[in-house]
Every structure is written in structure tokens, then in C-alpha cells.
CSV table of C-alpha atoms in Angstrom, one decimal:
chain,number,residue,atom,x,y,z
A,1,MET,CA,0.0,0.2,0.2
A,2,SER,CA,1.5,3.5,-1.0
A,3,GLU,CA,1.2,6.8,1.1
A,4,ASN,CA,-1.9,7.7,-0.7
A,5,ASP,CA,-3.8,5.1,-0.4
A,6,ALA,CA,-3.2,5.1,3.7
A,7,GLU,CA,-5.7,5.1,5.7
A,8,PRO,CA,-7.0,9.4,6.8
A,9,TRP,CA,-6.6,10.6,10.4
A,10,GLU,CA,-6.2,14.1,12.5
A,11,TYR,CA,-5.3,15.4,15.7
A,12,THR,CA,-5.6,18.3,17.7
A,13,LEU,CA,-3.3,19.6,20.4
A,14,TYR,CA,-4.9,22.2,22.3
A,15,ILE,CA,-2.3,24.2,24.2
A,16,PRO,CA,-1.8,27.3,26.0
A,17,HIS,CA,-0.8,30.6,25.9
A,18,ASP,CA,3.0,29.4,26.4
A,19,PRO,CA,6.2,29.6,24.7
A,20,ARG,CA,7.0,26.3,25.4
A,21,SER,CA,3.8,25.1,23.7
A,22,VAL,CA,6.0,25.1,20.5
A,23,THR,CA,8.2,22.8,21.9
A,24,VAL,CA,5.7,20.4,22.8
A,25,CYS,CA,3.8,20.8,19.8
A,26,ARG,CA,7.2,19.9,17.7
A,27,ARG,CA,8.1,16.9,19.9
A,28,ALA,CA,4.4,15.9,19.3
A,29,LEU,CA,4.6,16.3,15.8
A,30,ARG,CA,7.5,14.5,15.4
A,31,LEU,CA,6.5,11.5,17.2
A,32,ILE,CA,2.7,11.5,15.5
A,33,LEU,CA,4.9,10.9,12.0
A,34,ALA,CA,6.9,8.6,13.4
A,35,ALA,CA,4.2,6.6,14.5
A,36,HIS,CA,2.5,6.9,11.2
A,37,GLU,CA,6.1,6.0,9.8
A,38,LEU,CA,6.0,9.3,7.7
A,39,PRO,CA,10.0,10.7,9.0
A,40,HIS,CA,10.5,11.9,5.4
A,41,LEU,CA,8.2,14.9,6.1
A,42,THR,CA,9.7,15.3,10.1
A,43,GLU,CA,12.5,17.9,9.3
A,44,VAL,CA,10.0,20.5,7.1
A,45,ALA,CA,7.3,19.5,9.0
A,46,GLU,CA,8.5,20.5,12.4
A,47,LEU,CA,10.0,23.6,10.6
A,48,LEU,CA,6.1,24.7,9.2
A,49,ALA,CA,4.6,24.2,12.3
A,50,THR,CA,7.0,25.7,14.8
A,51,GLU,CA,6.1,28.7,12.4
A,52,LEU,CA,2.1,28.6,12.8
A,53,VAL,CA,2.6,28.1,16.4
A,54,GLY,CA,4.7,30.6,17.0
A,55,ASN,CA,2.7,33.2,15.6
A,56,ALA,CA,-0.4,32.2,17.4
A,57,VAL,CA,1.8,32.0,20.9
A,58,ARG,CA,3.8,35.3,19.8
A,59,HIS,CA,0.6,37.5,18.4
A,60,THR,CA,-2.5,36.8,20.6
A,61,LYS,CA,-3.3,36.7,23.8
A,62,GLY,CA,-5.6,33.4,23.9
A,63,PRO,CA,-5.0,29.9,23.9
A,64,ALA,CA,-4.3,27.8,20.8
A,65,ALA,CA,-4.2,24.5,18.9
A,66,LEU,CA,-1.9,22.6,16.3
A,67,GLY,CA,-3.6,20.5,14.3
A,68,LEU,CA,-2.3,17.8,11.7
A,69,ARG,CA,-4.4,15.8,9.4
A,70,TRP,CA,-3.1,13.6,6.6
A,71,ALA,CA,-4.8,12.5,3.5
A,72,GLY,CA,-4.3,11.0,-0.1
A,73,GLY,CA,-0.7,11.8,0.6
A,74,ILE,CA,-0.8,15.4,1.5
A,75,LEU,CA,0.1,16.6,5.2
A,76,ARG,CA,-1.9,19.3,6.5
A,77,ILE,CA,-0.6,21.9,9.8
A,78,GLY,CA,-2.9,23.7,10.4
A,79,ALA,CA,-2.8,26.5,14.0
A,80,TRP,CA,-6.2,28.0,15.7
A,81,ASP,CA,-5.8,30.6,17.5
A,82,ALA,CA,-7.9,33.3,19.4
A,83,GLY,CA,-6.5,36.4,17.4
A,84,PRO,CA,-8.5,37.7,14.3
A,85,THR,CA,-6.0,39.7,12.7
A,86,PRO,CA,-4.8,37.9,9.2
A,87,PRO,CA,-1.5,36.7,8.6
A,88,THR,CA,-0.1,38.8,6.3
A,89,PRO,CA,3.2,37.9,4.9
A,90,PRO,CA,5.7,40.9,4.7
A,91,LEU,CA,6.9,42.6,1.3
A,92,TYR,CA,10.4,42.9,2.2
A,93,THR,CA,12.1,41.3,5.0
A,94,PRO,CA,16.3,41.7,5.1
A,95,THR,CA,17.7,38.2,4.8
A,96,ASP,CA,19.6,39.0,8.5
A,97,ALA,CA,16.7,40.2,10.4
A,98,GLU,CA,16.1,38.1,13.1
A,99,GLU,CA,12.3,38.6,13.2
A,100,GLY,CA,9.4,39.0,10.4
A,101,ARG,CA,10.2,35.7,8.5
A,102,GLY,CA,7.6,32.7,9.2
A,103,LEU,CA,5.4,33.2,6.7
A,104,GLU,CA,7.7,33.6,4.3
A,105,LEU,CA,9.3,30.4,5.2
A,106,VAL,CA,6.0,28.9,5.2
A,107,ARG,CA,5.0,30.3,2.2
A,108,SER,CA,8.4,29.0,0.7
A,109,CYS,CA,8.8,25.6,2.4
A,110,ALA,CA,4.5,24.3,2.0
A,111,ASP,CA,3.0,22.9,-1.3
A,112,GLY,CA,0.5,25.3,-0.4
A,113,TRP,CA,-0.9,27.7,2.4
A,114,GLY,CA,-3.9,29.8,4.2
A,115,TRP,CA,-6.3,30.4,6.1
A,116,HIS,CA,-9.7,31.2,7.3
A,117,ALA,CA,-11.5,33.6,9.6
A,118,LEU,CA,-13.9,31.1,12.4
A,119,ASN,CA,-16.5,32.6,12.0
A,120,SER,CA,-18.2,35.9,10.0
A,121,THR,CA,-17.2,38.6,12.2
A,122,GLY,CA,-13.6,37.5,12.8
A,123,ASP,CA,-14.2,37.9,16.6
A,124,THR,CA,-13.0,33.9,17.5
A,125,GLY,CA,-9.9,34.1,16.1
A,126,LYS,CA,-8.8,32.1,12.7
A,127,TYR,CA,-7.0,28.9,11.0
A,128,VAL,CA,-4.0,29.1,9.7
A,129,TRP,CA,-2.6,26.2,7.3
A,130,CYS,CA,-0.3,24.6,4.7
A,131,GLU,CA,0.4,21.4,2.8
A,132,LEU,CA,2.5,19.3,1.9
A,133,ALA,CA,2.9,16.3,-0.6
A,134,SER,CA,4.0,13.0,0.5
A,135,ALA,CA,6.8,12.8,-2.8
């Protein structure tokens, strides 16, 4: 059976507003991918999850969550947070900048990314996601 034919699965890890949550999410992701025999996705998936969860913790005041979903050979990594502000990659970030390049990394390393408000008024937060194809 190929990875594309594997049974779909989904995990959600709810996290408090705490910078240590980023490390917890990264380690959980590594364990989940190992358990599902997807170690070749781990390095990039960890980078992407770190950026998404890091932004959720850094730029909002409430709890957050990491979501992982596998279906049809695609790994979707998502972060929910309570902040209503849409993610906007900067138009230009100097290469030596220590901050502000996270969404640019997501955009360049993922096979796709996006976001959506969790309701029409945007006052219950947003979900920012990216995808990695297995092949």
C-alpha cells in the first residue's frame, strides 16, 4: 500500500498561551509522524509547525491549537488561535532580520498555505494552515 492509499488520520493538540507550547507541539508532531511512518516529512513539517504555532503564541493572547491531518498523501498542518488579525507576510524582509520571516518560510517551504476566519465577524480567531505533499 502506498502512502497515498493510507487511511486518513487527524490529531489536534490544544495548547495554552505559553512559549513552551511551541516545543511541545514540535515534539508531538515528530512522534505522530514517526508513528505513521512518515519520517521523511518530519524536518520540514517541524519547521512549518514551529512557525505557525509560534505566530499563534507570539501574536495573540489566548489559547491555541495545532492540527495535523493526513489524507491522500497530503499532510495538512494548521494552527488555530483566538486572534482576529489575518496573517500577512511582509512585502520585504531583509535576509539578516531575526524576526518577521516566518510566513515567508511557510510560503516557500510548503506546497500550499492559507488561512480563514473562524466566523463571519472574525472575533473567534482564525485558522492558518499549510500542506506538504508526501512525494
